[in-house]
Amino acid sequence: MAELDRMEWYDLARTTSWTPKYVEQDELFPPEMSDPHNLPQDVWDTYDEPYKTTYRDYVRVQRDKDVGVYSVRAALGRSNFIEKAPEGWRSILKSHYGIIGAVEFTAAIYCSRAARFGRAGGMRNTGMFGILDEIRHGQLEFIFPHEYAKKDRQWDWAVKTYHTNNWTAIAGRHFIEDVMVTRDVPSSTLTNGFCLETGFTNVQFISLSADAARMGDYTFSNVVNSIQTDESRHAQIGAPNLEILVKNGKKDAAQHVLDLSFWRSWKLFLTLTGPAVDYYSPLDRREKSFKEFMEEWIIAQYERQIADMGIDHPWYWDIFLDELNYAHHGMHMGLWYWRPTLFWNPVAGVTPKERDWLEGKYPGWNDTFGKAWDVVIDNLLNGRKEKTLPETLPMLCNLCQLPIVAPPGTKTFKLHDHTHEHKGRLYHFCSEPCKWIFETEPDRYEGHLSLIDRFLAGEIQPMTVPGVLNFMGIAPGEMGDDPCDWIEAYRASVKAAS
Amino acid sequence: MALFPFVSNFEGDFLLQLVAVDTENTMDEVAEAAAVHSVERRVPRQDKPLRVRVQGADAPLARDITVKDAKLAPMTPLEIYYEG
């Protein structure tokens, strides 16, 4: 019997918005989960996912992808690339796996919510394939670092991080749970699908995939490439949803969740991808700066997408463009200075040659961050390494949970604590957009305690840096370190000058 | 006497830090406590007095006024800077 062409039966097969007989519509699709805007079913029936696939096609394609990835793993399994790789490259992989790995499983929950509560058949279908995608990603992101765990305990954090109170985990959970699994389905397909997965994951996955290929790390390059091809498909769950909301008078609601997600995504990726691209990646293998990747993959692409959809720029666009010049430099310096809190070894990346590159990409770097690093370098040259390690905690934002940073070395006090008093409690924010996100939904965020709040509440004992490290679940042998051998480049130039 | 945590915004540094003093400490002592975590770590030392002002205020607090007498609330952001 001849088979029908897929497109002859696809629409009918996924038209599953039947009229319920034994329960009310709102019981089947509770508005708080499925559609707080109460749009009629015939509106949702116009949902048209741009990437259509069937289970049979899906399995065939995914099987081929897995064969590709696991073949590379088997072929390169006995290679000692990781042992020979520069420390900076290992740091990129450890931070990536630790911060991203377990999040893939949360993304599977997000997709399952769309598969169950989406009002459109196409949305549920896309969500279903998304579940399978994300479970596959989680498995990949666990199994690849697992084989390295016997060499070095930091690799164990690929599985462990998300279940600890490490500050990166607290920040990651706060963000991921906000944009993925605690909002109604139409909103989360925008916060996660349209914004995070369509744009920002490209910065991490595509930029690192390109770097990995240049490094000769074909295993990692294959893993992240394989994952991103899934992301770019199931992320499209958001665009038709956005189209429906805008066409039906819900632009303001859509704009709000997109704006909050864009900002929150920016904060996470400047912390994760920024230092990786501009500091950890070996200088001779760098293609572009983090800012250039952001301009190509985020600014140009996101601007085009929102314009197509009738969405405005976020109100804080100028603040974002300003932060693009400095925020990840501050985050990198903070990561390096508070390196015992990390499960990777953050290389400093500030040798004279690397500084030349930074100054070229970010004019003014030497007059701001460079001056702060000069003090660090002077300490290392004169045997005062203890002055390059923390004795207190950085202030953390009550929204993004990240350190509050600004360019140093100026007399303008650009560094600013954006405070807000709410129900008698003083909250601290890194920026106006983080404060705005809190103020627009205070009931949602007010109860959360940052690491600093937990410290001040006495939940962390003893109230010392070692007490905090213990609270984070990080032990000697796992804590980030830097042997600081890069300082020899400076010692040599001091000798040559004298 | 009570523990007084505050947010240290030290001029020339790149991030805000949590610092604690006692409510009986003077502003000079507050400044010195903040300097421990910034000066000669990421900010060069200067041979000038340090001053303290509430974030955004025009004028610094008197050098000898205590935290208690200045009626500062815990976790107030304070700007610490070299005079002149």
XYZ file of C-alpha atoms in Angstrom:
582
model
C 0.000 0.000 0.000
C 1.396 3.382 -0.930
C 2.193 5.637 1.963
C 0.664 9.069 2.115
C 3.110 11.904 1.949
C 3.721 13.256 5.435
C 2.221 16.663 4.781
C -1.011 15.024 3.600
C -1.762 13.675 7.059
C 0.388 15.689 9.463
C -2.111 18.459 10.250
C -4.911 16.005 10.853
C -2.759 13.768 13.051
C -1.775 16.531 15.416
C -5.221 18.132 15.552
C -5.984 16.775 18.970
C -7.899 19.613 20.621
C -10.988 17.531 21.096
C -14.023 18.697 23.030
C -13.838 17.157 26.507
C -16.869 15.090 27.503
C -16.278 14.147 31.131
C -14.550 17.261 32.481
C -14.810 20.972 31.865
C -12.331 22.629 29.506
C -10.790 24.570 32.393
C -10.226 21.353 34.308
C -8.446 19.846 31.348
C -6.455 22.985 30.661
C -6.315 25.077 33.882
C -5.934 28.727 32.788
C -3.093 29.359 35.251
C -1.110 26.646 33.466
C -2.479 26.734 29.931
C -3.605 30.232 29.112
C -4.129 33.045 31.638
C -5.323 35.220 28.736
C -8.355 33.003 28.083
C -8.008 33.100 24.326
C -10.668 31.022 22.560
C -9.816 27.582 21.236
C -10.244 28.608 17.605
C -7.432 31.132 18.127
C -5.139 28.437 19.507
C -6.098 26.217 16.572
C -4.265 28.683 14.307
C -0.964 27.759 16.008
C 1.338 26.573 13.256
C 4.746 25.257 14.255
C 7.301 26.073 11.557
C 9.294 22.863 11.943
C 7.135 19.818 11.461
C 8.300 16.315 12.132
C 6.762 12.953 12.842
C 7.787 10.391 15.413
C 9.186 8.082 12.734
C 11.285 10.853 11.170
C 12.309 12.134 14.572
C 13.635 8.753 15.703
C 15.508 8.217 12.452
C 17.238 11.595 12.630
C 18.015 11.356 16.334
C 19.371 7.851 15.980
C 21.758 9.099 13.294
C 22.828 11.988 15.510
C 23.504 9.681 18.435
C 25.451 7.277 16.247
C 27.613 10.225 15.203
C 28.244 11.517 18.708
C 28.833 8.171 20.383
C 31.049 6.991 17.510
C 33.314 9.959 18.056
C 33.302 9.176 21.776
C 34.288 5.567 21.106
C 36.936 6.520 18.575
C 38.507 9.181 20.781
C 37.868 7.382 24.079
C 41.487 6.369 24.486
C 42.858 9.720 23.427
C 44.482 11.747 26.162
C 43.387 15.060 24.698
C 41.923 16.251 27.991
C 45.140 15.667 29.940
C 47.127 17.545 27.310
C 44.633 20.364 26.824
C 45.440 23.768 28.327
C 43.917 24.407 31.772
C 41.748 27.122 30.268
C 40.112 24.643 27.947
C 39.429 22.207 30.786
C 37.892 25.137 32.696
C 35.555 25.820 29.795
C 34.393 22.216 29.741
C 34.030 21.878 33.517
C 32.053 25.103 33.853
C 29.898 24.190 30.860
C 29.029 20.691 32.047
C 28.509 21.763 35.668
C 26.238 24.682 34.900
C 24.414 23.344 31.833
C 24.254 19.560 32.282
C 21.502 19.059 34.845
C 19.580 22.048 33.469
C 18.812 19.882 30.443
C 16.572 17.747 32.654
C 14.748 20.842 33.932
C 14.260 21.729 30.278
C 12.633 18.322 29.819
C 10.128 19.303 32.530
C 9.509 22.582 30.713
C 8.808 20.688 27.496
C 6.553 18.234 29.311
C 4.474 21.150 30.625
C 4.022 22.355 27.047
C 3.187 18.812 25.939
C 0.521 18.480 28.638
C -0.875 21.987 29.078
C -0.344 23.647 25.684
C -3.671 24.716 24.209
C -2.594 23.950 20.632
C -1.992 20.497 19.231
C 1.126 21.675 17.431
C 2.511 23.102 20.652
C 1.914 19.826 22.473
C 3.534 17.911 19.629
C 6.611 20.128 19.624
C 6.749 19.879 23.418
C 6.691 16.084 23.210
C 9.684 15.961 20.896
C 11.346 18.572 23.098
C 11.104 16.217 26.101
C 12.959 13.539 24.173
C 15.528 16.102 23.012
C 16.256 17.385 26.484
C 16.541 13.954 28.080
C 19.048 13.088 25.360
C 20.983 16.289 26.065
C 21.102 15.588 29.780
C 22.418 12.099 29.113
C 25.087 13.420 26.753
C 26.155 16.161 29.143
C 26.511 13.624 31.945
C 28.185 10.712 30.191
C 30.982 12.662 28.503
C 32.393 14.318 31.635
C 31.772 11.124 33.644
C 34.685 9.364 32.012
C 36.994 12.147 33.156
C 35.846 11.977 36.793
C 38.432 9.325 37.613
C 41.175 11.737 36.579
C 40.027 14.767 38.544
C 37.207 15.267 41.088
C 36.144 18.602 39.598
C 34.567 16.680 36.713
C 32.154 15.132 39.203
C 30.513 18.552 39.459
C 28.977 17.940 36.044
C 26.372 15.878 37.878
C 26.696 17.412 41.322
C 26.510 21.190 40.871
C 22.793 21.662 40.444
C 22.065 19.798 43.669
C 24.385 21.856 45.858
C 24.297 25.313 47.388
C 27.267 26.424 45.355
C 26.599 30.048 44.405
C 26.557 29.147 40.708
C 23.844 26.588 41.445
C 21.738 29.039 43.467
C 21.975 31.575 40.640
C 21.310 28.934 37.996
C 18.260 27.500 39.747
C 16.780 30.940 40.382
C 17.043 31.781 36.693
C 16.121 28.436 35.178
C 13.133 27.833 37.414
C 11.879 31.357 36.686
C 12.021 31.097 32.908
C 11.398 27.393 32.383
C 9.095 25.727 34.857
C 7.175 28.180 37.038
C 5.194 30.215 34.535
C 2.166 29.413 32.415
C 2.961 27.559 29.207
C 2.494 30.437 26.729
C 4.801 32.626 28.820
C 7.472 29.956 29.265
C 7.569 29.166 25.550
C 8.533 32.814 25.127
C 10.946 33.143 28.058
C 12.634 29.866 27.269
C 11.841 28.873 23.676
C 11.826 32.217 21.903
C 14.422 34.010 24.001
C 16.808 31.671 25.823
C 16.898 28.693 23.460
C 16.641 30.582 20.197
C 19.266 33.157 20.977
C 21.456 32.730 23.989
C 22.192 29.031 23.779
C 23.759 29.797 20.390
C 26.348 31.960 22.115
C 27.422 29.129 24.385
C 26.983 26.179 22.085
C 28.017 27.596 18.717
C 30.867 29.767 19.941
C 32.262 26.886 21.998
C 31.726 24.393 19.217
C 33.790 26.587 16.893
C 36.475 26.988 19.552
C 36.456 23.238 20.225
C 36.994 22.399 16.569
C 39.937 24.790 16.422
C 41.333 23.268 19.611
C 41.079 19.774 18.144
C 38.527 18.754 20.788
C 36.289 16.929 18.337
C 34.425 15.151 21.109
C 33.116 18.340 22.698
C 32.551 19.976 19.335
C 30.360 17.038 18.320
C 28.404 16.997 21.574
C 27.484 20.664 21.567
C 26.771 20.710 17.843
C 24.491 17.714 18.148
C 22.613 19.351 21.015
C 22.242 22.690 19.297
C 20.625 21.164 16.223
C 17.849 19.925 18.544
C 17.568 23.259 20.315
C 17.150 25.170 17.095
C 14.211 22.903 16.208
C 12.234 22.710 19.437
C 12.942 26.357 20.324
C 10.518 27.198 17.536
C 7.671 26.339 19.877
C 7.749 30.004 20.935
C 7.433 32.005 17.700
C 3.894 30.935 16.649
C 2.800 31.415 20.249
C 4.158 34.945 20.210
C 2.372 35.608 16.939
C -0.938 34.527 18.485
C -0.465 36.683 21.579
C 0.454 39.795 19.581
C -2.404 39.335 17.105
C -4.884 38.982 19.944
C -4.026 42.094 21.918
C -1.583 40.513 24.373
C 1.557 42.240 23.132
C 2.251 43.923 26.485
C 2.197 40.620 28.342
C 4.480 39.054 25.747
C 6.811 42.042 25.791
C 7.087 41.833 29.574
C 8.132 38.181 29.762
C 10.489 38.525 26.803
C 12.180 41.533 28.372
C 12.673 39.809 31.694
C 13.966 36.666 30.044
C 16.356 38.505 27.753
C 17.917 40.304 30.707
C 18.127 37.202 32.866
C 19.642 35.207 29.999
C 22.198 37.945 29.455
C 23.257 37.795 33.099
C 23.723 34.025 33.047
C 25.622 33.881 29.776
C 27.891 36.813 30.527
C 28.977 34.810 33.569
C 29.347 31.464 31.819
C 30.339 32.292 28.249
C 32.030 35.676 28.677
C 35.073 34.479 30.661
C 35.268 31.291 28.572
C 35.541 33.139 25.276
C 37.656 36.134 26.332
C 39.907 34.629 29.018
C 39.895 30.800 29.173
C 40.064 30.086 25.462
C 43.745 29.912 24.380
C 44.719 33.160 22.696
C 46.015 31.550 19.503
C 42.721 29.710 19.004
C 40.333 32.618 19.556
C 38.211 33.651 16.624
C 36.053 36.428 18.022
C 35.549 38.229 21.286
C 32.530 37.559 23.478
C 31.172 40.958 22.508
C 31.517 40.098 18.820
C 29.721 36.785 19.341
C 26.968 38.642 21.201
C 26.660 41.186 18.407
C 26.397 38.481 15.780
C 24.289 35.869 17.521
C 22.171 37.918 19.853
C 21.881 41.542 18.893
C 21.473 41.159 15.132
C 19.368 38.012 15.375
C 17.152 39.066 18.266
C 16.538 42.512 16.843
C 15.440 40.948 13.560
C 13.182 38.443 15.287
C 11.391 40.899 17.512
C 10.950 43.341 14.645
C 9.316 40.564 12.602
C 6.942 39.878 15.474
C 6.013 43.472 16.256
C 7.847 43.435 19.576
C 9.831 46.472 20.753
C 13.379 46.576 22.021
C 13.557 46.016 25.766
C 13.346 49.342 27.608
C 16.837 48.747 29.038
C 18.537 48.235 25.633
C 21.091 51.025 26.220
C 21.970 49.579 29.625
C 22.491 46.186 27.983
C 24.739 47.646 25.276
C 26.756 49.424 27.955
C 27.171 46.236 30.027
C 28.330 44.408 26.917
C 31.590 46.338 27.254
C 32.397 45.497 30.840
C 30.107 43.159 32.792
C 31.799 39.873 31.841
C 35.229 41.368 32.575
C 34.022 42.090 36.095
C 32.498 38.653 36.393
C 35.756 37.064 35.253
C 37.786 38.972 37.800
C 35.306 37.958 40.489
C 35.426 34.311 39.425
C 39.218 34.374 39.507
C 39.467 36.184 42.844
C 36.873 33.921 44.514
C 38.298 30.865 42.731
C 38.045 28.544 45.775
C 34.251 28.690 45.296
C 34.521 27.231 41.778
C 34.686 23.653 40.552
C 37.040 24.615 37.759
C 40.442 26.312 37.721
C 39.877 29.745 36.223
C 42.959 30.857 34.350
C 43.607 34.566 34.734
C 44.145 35.190 31.024
C 45.951 38.500 31.558
C 49.490 37.943 30.284
C 50.913 40.934 28.380
C 49.911 39.396 25.031
C 46.417 38.613 26.274
C 46.070 42.152 27.581
C 46.988 43.499 24.170
C 44.191 41.386 22.698
C 41.715 42.566 25.364
C 42.663 46.214 24.800
C 42.180 45.738 21.059
C 38.754 44.203 21.485
C 37.672 46.427 24.372
C 39.422 49.805 24.117
C 39.978 51.174 27.616
C 40.385 47.751 29.262
C 43.916 48.591 30.449
C 42.717 51.799 32.120
C 39.941 50.046 34.029
C 40.197 46.323 34.652
C 43.875 46.415 33.734
C 44.600 48.697 36.694
C 42.915 46.323 39.115
C 44.867 43.399 37.616
C 48.081 45.470 37.997
C 47.587 45.339 41.773
C 47.039 41.569 41.594
C 50.165 41.175 39.446
C 52.221 43.273 41.862
C 51.119 41.008 44.721
C 52.056 37.875 42.816
C 55.443 39.276 41.755
C 56.209 40.075 45.374
C 55.078 36.798 46.908
C 51.812 38.041 48.375
C 49.507 35.405 46.892
C 47.296 35.541 49.990
C 46.276 39.035 48.860
C 44.824 37.480 45.724
C 42.392 35.310 47.671
C 39.129 36.387 49.323
C 38.525 37.071 52.995
C 34.909 38.154 52.636
C 31.959 37.643 50.300
C 30.964 39.677 47.282
C 27.535 41.262 47.469
C 25.071 39.321 45.379
C 22.052 40.613 43.499
C 18.703 39.553 44.947
C 17.418 38.782 41.471
C 20.174 37.277 39.330
C 22.128 36.124 42.438
C 25.387 37.236 40.819
C 28.102 39.614 42.072
C 27.476 43.317 41.555
C 30.269 44.591 39.300
C 31.338 47.675 37.330
C 34.517 48.917 35.646
C 37.134 49.668 38.320
C 39.682 52.405 38.529
C 37.319 55.280 37.959
C 36.313 58.071 40.278
C 32.746 58.114 39.083
C 31.263 55.402 41.330
C 29.669 53.614 38.421
C 29.530 50.749 40.865
C 26.144 51.094 42.491
C 23.884 49.068 44.780
C 20.385 49.376 43.301
C 18.372 48.968 46.484
C 14.655 48.517 46.947
C 12.699 48.242 50.193
C 9.786 45.834 50.112
C 7.694 44.802 53.126
C 10.385 46.075 55.478
C 13.218 44.148 53.851
C 16.023 45.848 51.942
C 16.805 44.117 48.654
C 20.002 44.679 46.669
C 20.206 44.550 42.893
C 23.043 44.688 40.388
C 21.177 46.861 37.915
C 17.983 48.714 37.106
C 16.652 45.819 34.975
C 17.125 43.256 37.780
C 15.379 45.659 40.164
C 12.600 46.189 37.601
C 12.036 42.443 37.235
C 11.643 42.143 40.997
C 9.371 45.162 41.292
C 7.006 43.944 38.599
C 6.378 40.618 40.356
C 7.463 41.025 43.984
C 5.261 38.193 45.269
C 7.149 35.852 43.019
C 10.631 36.718 44.256
C 10.298 38.223 47.746
C 10.833 35.042 49.752
C 14.075 33.955 48.163
C 17.250 34.265 50.206
C 20.497 34.981 48.405
C 23.695 33.418 49.645
C 24.378 36.687 51.494
C 20.919 36.616 53.115
C 21.532 33.018 54.236
C 24.924 34.015 55.614
C 23.474 36.936 57.580
C 20.575 34.784 58.813
C 23.106 32.452 60.433
C 22.349 29.528 58.136
C 26.032 29.267 57.267
C 28.358 28.304 60.090
C 30.992 29.211 60.913
C 30.511 32.664 59.413
C 33.810 32.572 57.573
C 34.969 31.914 54.010
C 35.753 28.245 54.910
C 32.244 28.004 56.408
C 30.775 29.294 53.168
C 32.810 26.816 51.122
C 31.533 23.996 53.316
C 27.960 25.260 52.833
C 28.537 25.166 49.085
C 29.630 21.533 49.332
C 33.033 22.197 47.839
C 36.014 20.471 49.423
C 39.790 20.719 49.158
C 40.797 18.903 46.005
C 37.777 20.263 44.180
C 38.160 23.989 44.841
C 39.253 26.131 41.953
C 42.885 27.157 41.975
C 45.402 28.945 39.812
C 49.077 28.046 40.148
C 49.710 31.563 38.781
C 52.628 30.425 36.617
C 51.500 33.036 34.087
C 53.132 35.619 36.351
C 56.520 34.461 34.998
C 55.816 36.400 31.804
C 55.748 39.550 33.937
C 58.779 38.522 35.983
C 60.732 38.093 32.773
C 59.773 41.533 31.532
C 60.685 43.087 34.918
C 64.117 41.383 34.713
C 64.609 42.522 31.149
C 63.752 46.095 32.099
C 66.242 46.098 35.006
C 27.483 46.893 70.776
C 26.195 44.890 67.884
C 27.486 43.452 64.678
C 26.911 45.848 61.796
C 27.120 44.405 58.281
C 27.265 46.876 55.442
C 27.749 46.936 51.698
C 31.210 48.225 50.872
C 31.433 50.235 47.672
C 35.130 51.062 47.632
C 36.152 53.653 45.074
C 38.280 52.128 42.342
C 37.232 48.546 43.054
C 35.223 46.452 40.627
C 32.586 44.907 42.881
C 30.546 45.443 46.017
C 31.514 43.431 49.087
C 29.984 42.428 52.377
C 31.914 43.863 55.317
C 31.076 43.803 59.025
C 32.053 46.153 61.861
C 30.614 46.984 65.263
C 27.987 49.650 65.881
C 30.492 51.381 68.201
C 33.044 51.743 65.419
C 33.746 55.173 63.976
C 33.665 56.013 60.273
C 37.488 55.876 60.190
C 37.243 52.323 61.493
C 34.500 51.500 59.001
C 36.732 52.778 56.193
C 39.701 50.763 57.424
C 37.590 47.602 57.624
C 36.428 48.132 54.058
C 39.969 48.879 52.891
C 41.174 45.473 54.145
C 39.183 43.833 51.367
C 40.009 46.260 48.528
C 43.244 48.186 49.082
C 46.377 46.404 47.892
C 44.121 43.670 46.560
C 42.701 45.480 43.536
C 42.981 49.139 44.529
C 46.361 50.871 45.018
C 46.970 52.389 48.470
C 47.027 56.193 48.616
C 48.552 58.367 51.302
C 45.318 60.210 51.991
C 42.544 59.877 54.565
C 39.635 57.645 53.731
C 36.113 59.010 53.962
C 32.742 57.314 54.201
C 29.434 58.496 52.848
C 26.072 56.879 52.392
C 25.674 55.825 48.754
C 24.578 58.823 46.713
C 25.009 61.398 49.534
C 26.768 64.665 48.732
C 28.858 64.844 51.873
C 30.821 62.279 53.862
C 29.972 61.341 57.418
C 32.177 62.792 60.151
C 35.294 60.687 60.658
C 34.689 60.234 64.378
C 30.965 59.559 64.357
C 30.018 55.995 65.264
C 27.762 53.731 63.251
C 25.223 53.886 66.055
C 25.227 57.693 66.242
C 25.026 57.994 62.491
C 21.840 55.889 62.716
C 22.875 53.664 59.844
C 20.696 50.672 59.092
C 22.330 47.269 58.591
C 23.285 46.514 54.992
C 23.356 50.165 54.026
C 25.531 50.666 50.921
C 28.442 52.886 51.932
C 30.871 54.578 49.544
C 34.445 54.639 50.806
C 36.918 56.881 49.013
C 40.229 58.661 49.388
C 39.788 62.320 50.248
C 40.903 64.881 47.724
